[in-house]
Amino acid sequence: MTKKKAIEKTMKYNEMICGYVMPISDTSDYRVGHWDDIKAMLDEVTSSIGFKESRIVSTGLDVSTIHKRIVNNIYNDEIIICDVSSRNPNVMFELGMRIAFDKPVVIIKDNVTQYCFDSGTIEHIEYPKDMRYSEIEKFKVSLKQKIEKTIEHHKSNPDDSPILHSFGSFSVVKPNIPEMSETDEFRSELQEIKSLLFNSLREKDASSLSEARWIRERLPKHRFGSNDDDIIAKVSSVSGIRIESIDDDTVYIRASSPARIRELVRQFG
């Protein structure tokens, strides 16, 4: 690809929004923060493509405007990436809307989630649930290629059905999707800011409470050696243990539980 064509291609993507339809809250059978990691991975791929914006379609959490925003985003976003892993009901419902609108969508899932009967005929790109680095790197390459091919095909063949042809012959009726008013947009953005602030404060409070529950303990320094660097290395090797200070005879620590102290003593006498 020539430099000129590459710039022209990037400029096209610079005018587009890529929406994510995916779980947001932590899910059973998935480690804490899994979906944040998935979103970060998607951000990395979409950023490399050069989209104007990439975000979850449900951005904006005001109860009175969330449905307007979601429907508007699902309908208007040039491309949607949908992660059906864990078969989240909200995700499947939003995917159904995008399919009904017959607009470009790329479906992804982890390698543990089974295919859904209704959407199994549509191509899914799989990634490893355990987020193995080498496999994730391969997945990101495949995802980027799929997104670009999907958009280019739709731009070149705007009348070609991207999804519904998989289910038979349909005549898609263009729905009347009302645009969000400036008031709705403002309320939604304000609510999102409030939600982010609330979550930040809640995490800070939880961290402070957790810190307050840690146990302070003093241990003889000679148990761990005479060199401070060695002492720090040994004590820090036990999870849930932090060194507060060291003097001539004593190591002052904080432990997340009595079991962590017992483990430290067991290892180093």
Short mmCIF file of C-alpha atoms in Angstrom, two decimals:
data_model
loop_
_atom_site.label_atom_id
_atom_site.label_comp_id
_atom_site.label_asym_id
_atom_site.label_seq_id
_atom_site.Cartn_x
_atom_site.Cartn_y
_atom_site.Cartn_z
CA MET A 1 0.00 0.00 0.00
CA THR A 2 1.41 3.41 -0.99
CA LYS A 3 1.83 6.13 1.62
CA LYS A 4 -0.92 8.18 -0.04
CA LYS A 5 -3.40 5.29 0.03
CA ALA A 6 -2.51 4.51 3.65
CA ILE A 7 -3.24 8.14 4.61
CA GLU A 8 -6.54 8.10 2.69
CA LYS A 9 -7.54 4.86 4.42
CA THR A 10 -6.70 6.28 7.85
CA MET A 11 -8.69 9.42 7.09
CA LYS A 12 -11.75 7.30 6.40
CA TYR A 13 -11.45 5.54 9.73
CA ASN A 14 -10.86 8.88 11.44
CA GLU A 15 -14.46 9.74 10.62
CA MET A 16 -15.90 6.52 12.08
CA ILE A 17 -16.99 5.36 15.51
CA CYS A 18 -16.47 1.77 16.62
CA GLY A 19 -18.88 0.58 19.30
CA TYR A 20 -18.38 -2.31 21.71
CA VAL A 21 -21.19 -4.58 22.84
CA MET A 22 -19.76 -6.61 25.71
CA PRO A 23 -20.19 -7.49 29.40
CA ILE A 24 -19.14 -4.75 31.78
CA SER A 25 -19.49 -6.09 35.33
CA ASP A 26 -17.43 -8.96 36.72
CA THR A 27 -18.88 -12.36 35.85
CA SER A 28 -18.78 -15.69 37.65
CA ASP A 29 -16.22 -18.10 36.19
CA TYR A 30 -14.17 -15.12 34.98
CA ARG A 31 -11.42 -13.52 37.01
CA VAL A 32 -11.97 -10.06 38.45
CA GLY A 33 -11.13 -7.38 35.88
CA HIS A 34 -11.40 -9.76 32.90
CA TRP A 35 -13.71 -7.48 30.91
CA ASP A 36 -11.53 -4.44 31.60
CA ASP A 37 -8.66 -6.37 30.04
CA ILE A 38 -10.80 -7.31 27.04
CA LYS A 39 -11.81 -3.67 26.55
CA ALA A 40 -8.18 -2.57 26.78
CA MET A 41 -7.30 -5.14 24.13
CA LEU A 42 -10.10 -3.89 21.86
CA ASP A 43 -8.94 -0.31 22.42
CA GLU A 44 -5.45 -1.31 21.32
CA VAL A 45 -6.75 -2.84 18.08
CA THR A 46 -9.18 -0.03 17.22
CA SER A 47 -6.57 2.60 18.06
CA SER A 48 -4.16 0.98 15.62
CA ILE A 49 -6.87 1.23 12.93
CA GLY A 50 -7.41 4.91 13.68
CA PHE A 51 -11.09 5.27 14.53
CA LYS A 52 -12.43 8.65 15.55
CA GLU A 53 -13.75 7.05 18.73
CA SER A 54 -14.09 3.58 20.24
CA ARG A 55 -16.31 2.96 23.25
CA ILE A 56 -18.93 0.72 24.80
CA VAL A 57 -22.34 1.50 23.29
CA SER A 58 -23.90 1.83 26.74
CA THR A 59 -21.65 4.75 27.70
CA GLY A 60 -23.87 7.17 29.62
CA LEU A 61 -25.65 5.73 32.63
CA ASP A 62 -28.62 8.00 33.30
CA VAL A 63 -31.66 5.73 33.62
CA SER A 64 -33.84 8.08 31.60
CA THR A 65 -31.44 8.31 28.66
CA ILE A 66 -29.52 5.04 28.63
CA HIS A 67 -31.95 3.31 26.29
CA LYS A 68 -31.95 6.20 23.83
CA ARG A 69 -28.16 6.28 23.82
CA ILE A 70 -27.76 2.53 23.42
CA VAL A 71 -30.23 2.31 20.53
CA ASN A 72 -28.72 5.36 18.84
CA ASN A 73 -25.21 3.98 19.18
CA ILE A 74 -26.15 0.48 18.05
CA TYR A 75 -27.85 1.92 14.98
CA ASN A 76 -25.47 4.74 14.07
CA ASP A 77 -21.99 3.37 14.85
CA GLU A 78 -20.21 2.44 11.63
CA ILE A 79 -18.97 -0.86 13.07
CA ILE A 80 -19.81 -2.83 16.20
CA ILE A 81 -17.57 -5.38 17.90
CA CYS A 82 -19.69 -7.75 19.97
CA ASP A 83 -18.21 -10.09 22.57
CA VAL A 84 -20.73 -12.87 23.24
CA SER A 85 -18.50 -14.62 25.79
CA SER A 86 -20.50 -15.82 28.82
CA ARG A 87 -23.72 -15.29 26.83
CA ASN A 88 -24.63 -12.15 28.74
CA PRO A 89 -28.38 -11.48 28.18
CA ASN A 90 -27.94 -7.73 27.62
CA VAL A 91 -25.17 -8.39 25.12
CA MET A 92 -27.26 -10.90 23.20
CA PHE A 93 -30.21 -8.48 23.12
CA GLU A 94 -28.04 -5.65 21.80
CA LEU A 95 -26.49 -7.98 19.23
CA GLY A 96 -30.01 -8.91 18.12
CA MET A 97 -30.80 -5.24 17.56
CA ARG A 98 -27.66 -4.73 15.48
CA ILE A 99 -28.49 -7.78 13.38
CA ALA A 100 -32.05 -6.51 12.91
CA PHE A 101 -30.65 -3.17 11.71
CA ASP A 102 -28.53 -5.24 9.26
CA LYS A 103 -25.40 -3.19 9.81
CA PRO A 104 -21.78 -4.37 10.00
CA VAL A 105 -20.83 -6.26 13.15
CA VAL A 106 -17.82 -8.36 14.11
CA ILE A 107 -18.57 -11.06 16.70
CA ILE A 108 -15.89 -12.35 19.04
CA LYS A 109 -15.94 -14.86 21.89
CA ASP A 110 -13.58 -16.75 24.16
CA ASN A 111 -12.65 -20.34 23.39
CA VAL A 112 -14.76 -21.68 26.27
CA THR A 113 -18.17 -20.17 25.50
CA GLN A 114 -20.29 -22.38 23.25
CA TYR A 115 -21.80 -21.02 20.05
CA CYS A 116 -25.40 -19.82 20.35
CA PHE A 117 -27.85 -21.60 18.10
CA ASP A 118 -29.29 -18.42 16.57
CA SER A 119 -26.00 -16.66 15.83
CA GLY A 120 -23.83 -19.72 15.24
CA THR A 121 -24.05 -19.29 11.47
CA ILE A 122 -22.24 -15.95 11.71
CA GLU A 123 -18.45 -16.01 11.83
CA HIS A 124 -16.99 -15.64 15.31
CA ILE A 125 -13.35 -14.82 16.05
CA GLU A 126 -12.08 -16.67 19.11
CA TYR A 127 -9.60 -15.54 21.72
CA PRO A 128 -8.18 -17.55 24.66
CA LYS A 129 -10.12 -17.03 27.88
CA ASP A 130 -6.89 -17.22 29.88
CA MET A 131 -5.48 -14.32 27.79
CA ARG A 132 -2.29 -16.18 26.83
CA TYR A 133 0.01 -13.56 25.33
CA SER A 134 1.04 -15.35 22.14
CA GLU A 135 -2.53 -16.34 21.27
CA ILE A 136 -3.88 -12.89 22.12
CA GLU A 137 -1.34 -11.33 19.76
CA LYS A 138 -2.57 -13.60 16.95
CA PHE A 139 -6.16 -12.75 17.82
CA LYS A 140 -5.49 -9.00 17.62
CA VAL A 141 -4.06 -9.40 14.13
CA SER A 142 -7.10 -11.44 13.01
CA LEU A 143 -9.51 -8.98 14.61
CA LYS A 144 -7.91 -5.98 12.95
CA GLN A 145 -8.05 -7.67 9.54
CA LYS A 146 -11.68 -8.68 10.07
CA ILE A 147 -12.73 -5.15 11.08
CA GLU A 148 -11.01 -3.56 8.10
CA LYS A 149 -12.38 -6.12 5.63
CA THR A 150 -15.90 -5.78 7.04
CA ILE A 151 -15.86 -1.99 6.72
CA GLU A 152 -14.28 -1.99 3.28
CA HIS A 153 -16.78 -4.53 1.98
CA HIS A 154 -19.71 -2.55 3.36
CA LYS A 155 -18.42 0.69 1.86
CA SER A 156 -17.89 -0.98 -1.52
CA ASN A 157 -21.21 -2.85 -1.39
CA PRO A 158 -23.61 -0.72 0.69
CA ASP A 159 -26.67 -2.64 -0.54
CA ASP A 160 -25.20 -6.03 0.32
CA SER A 161 -26.71 -7.42 3.52
CA PRO A 162 -23.86 -7.98 6.01
CA ILE A 163 -25.79 -10.20 8.42
CA LEU A 164 -29.40 -11.04 7.58
CA HIS A 165 -28.51 -12.94 4.40
CA SER A 166 -27.23 -15.66 6.75
CA PHE A 167 -30.82 -16.29 7.85
CA GLY A 168 -32.61 -16.03 4.52
CA SER A 169 -34.08 -13.29 2.28
CA PHE A 170 -35.38 -10.21 4.08
CA SER A 171 -36.37 -6.68 3.21
CA VAL A 172 -35.01 -4.47 5.95
CA VAL A 173 -37.25 -1.55 6.89
CA LYS A 174 -35.27 1.49 7.96
CA PRO A 175 -36.37 2.30 11.50
CA ASN A 176 -37.09 5.81 12.70
CA ILE A 177 -34.44 6.23 15.39
CA PRO A 178 -34.87 9.60 17.12
CA GLU A 179 -31.64 11.46 17.72
CA MET A 180 -30.74 12.28 21.31
CA SER A 181 -31.41 15.89 22.20
CA GLU A 182 -28.66 18.15 23.53
CA THR A 183 -30.33 17.91 26.93
CA ASP A 184 -30.24 14.11 26.83
CA GLU A 185 -26.60 14.17 25.77
CA PHE A 186 -25.69 16.56 28.58
CA ARG A 187 -27.55 14.55 31.22
CA SER A 188 -25.98 11.33 30.00
CA GLU A 189 -22.45 12.74 30.02
CA LEU A 190 -23.01 14.29 33.46
CA GLN A 191 -24.26 10.99 34.82
CA GLU A 192 -21.23 9.20 33.41
CA ILE A 193 -18.90 11.65 35.15
CA LYS A 194 -20.82 11.19 38.41
CA SER A 195 -20.61 7.41 38.04
CA LEU A 196 -16.85 7.48 37.39
CA LEU A 197 -16.34 9.75 40.41
CA PHE A 198 -18.50 7.53 42.61
CA ASN A 199 -16.61 4.39 41.56
CA SER A 200 -13.28 6.11 42.17
CA LEU A 201 -14.33 7.17 45.67
CA ARG A 202 -15.74 3.75 46.43
CA GLU A 203 -12.50 2.07 45.37
CA LYS A 204 -10.52 4.53 47.50
CA ASP A 205 -12.75 3.83 50.53
CA ALA A 206 -12.44 0.08 50.00
CA SER A 207 -8.67 0.39 49.74
CA SER A 208 -8.51 2.46 52.93
CA LEU A 209 -10.73 -0.01 54.78
CA SER A 210 -8.58 -2.90 53.57
CA GLU A 211 -5.43 -1.09 54.71
CA ALA A 212 -6.94 -0.46 58.14
CA ARG A 213 -7.54 -4.18 58.59
CA TRP A 214 -3.93 -5.14 57.96
CA ILE A 215 -2.07 -6.45 61.01
CA ARG A 216 1.05 -4.75 62.34
CA GLU A 217 3.77 -7.05 63.64
CA ARG A 218 7.39 -6.83 64.81
CA LEU A 219 9.84 -9.64 64.07
CA PRO A 220 13.47 -10.14 65.07
CA LYS A 221 15.75 -8.97 62.30
CA HIS A 222 18.23 -11.83 62.74
CA ARG A 223 15.64 -14.30 61.43
CA PHE A 224 16.08 -12.90 57.95
CA GLY A 225 19.77 -11.99 57.87
CA SER A 226 21.91 -8.94 58.52
CA ASN A 227 21.77 -7.29 55.09
CA ASP A 228 18.76 -5.02 54.62
CA ASP A 229 18.47 -5.83 50.92
CA ASP A 230 18.32 -9.57 51.65
CA ILE A 231 15.76 -8.98 54.41
CA ILE A 232 13.54 -6.95 52.10
CA ALA A 233 13.78 -9.62 49.38
CA LYS A 234 12.90 -12.44 51.76
CA VAL A 235 10.01 -10.72 53.53
CA SER A 236 8.53 -9.35 50.31
CA SER A 237 8.59 -12.81 48.73
CA VAL A 238 5.57 -13.77 50.86
CA SER A 239 2.35 -12.38 49.39
CA GLY A 240 0.25 -10.22 51.68
CA ILE A 241 3.30 -8.95 53.60
CA ARG A 242 4.73 -5.42 53.46
CA ILE A 243 7.75 -3.98 55.25
CA GLU A 244 7.13 -0.70 57.04
CA SER A 245 10.63 -0.17 58.44
CA ILE A 246 13.80 -1.87 59.63
CA ASP A 247 15.99 -0.84 62.54
CA ASP A 248 19.06 -2.43 64.17
CA ASP A 249 17.16 -5.34 65.75
CA THR A 250 13.61 -5.41 64.39
CA VAL A 251 11.69 -5.71 61.14
CA TYR A 252 8.31 -3.92 61.26
CA ILE A 253 5.76 -5.43 58.90
CA ARG A 254 2.10 -5.24 57.97
CA ALA A 255 0.23 -8.41 57.00
CA SER A 256 -3.14 -8.91 55.36
CA SER A 257 -3.95 -11.80 57.73
CA PRO A 258 -2.43 -13.88 60.55
CA ALA A 259 -1.96 -16.70 58.06
CA ARG A 260 0.47 -14.51 56.08
CA ILE A 261 2.58 -13.97 59.22
CA ARG A 262 2.60 -17.70 59.94
CA GLU A 263 3.73 -18.37 56.39
CA LEU A 264 6.56 -15.84 56.74
CA VAL A 265 7.71 -17.41 60.01
CA ARG A 266 7.42 -20.92 58.56
CA GLN A 267 9.66 -20.02 55.64
CA PHE A 268 12.29 -18.09 57.54
CA GLY A 269 12.26 -19.54 61.03
#
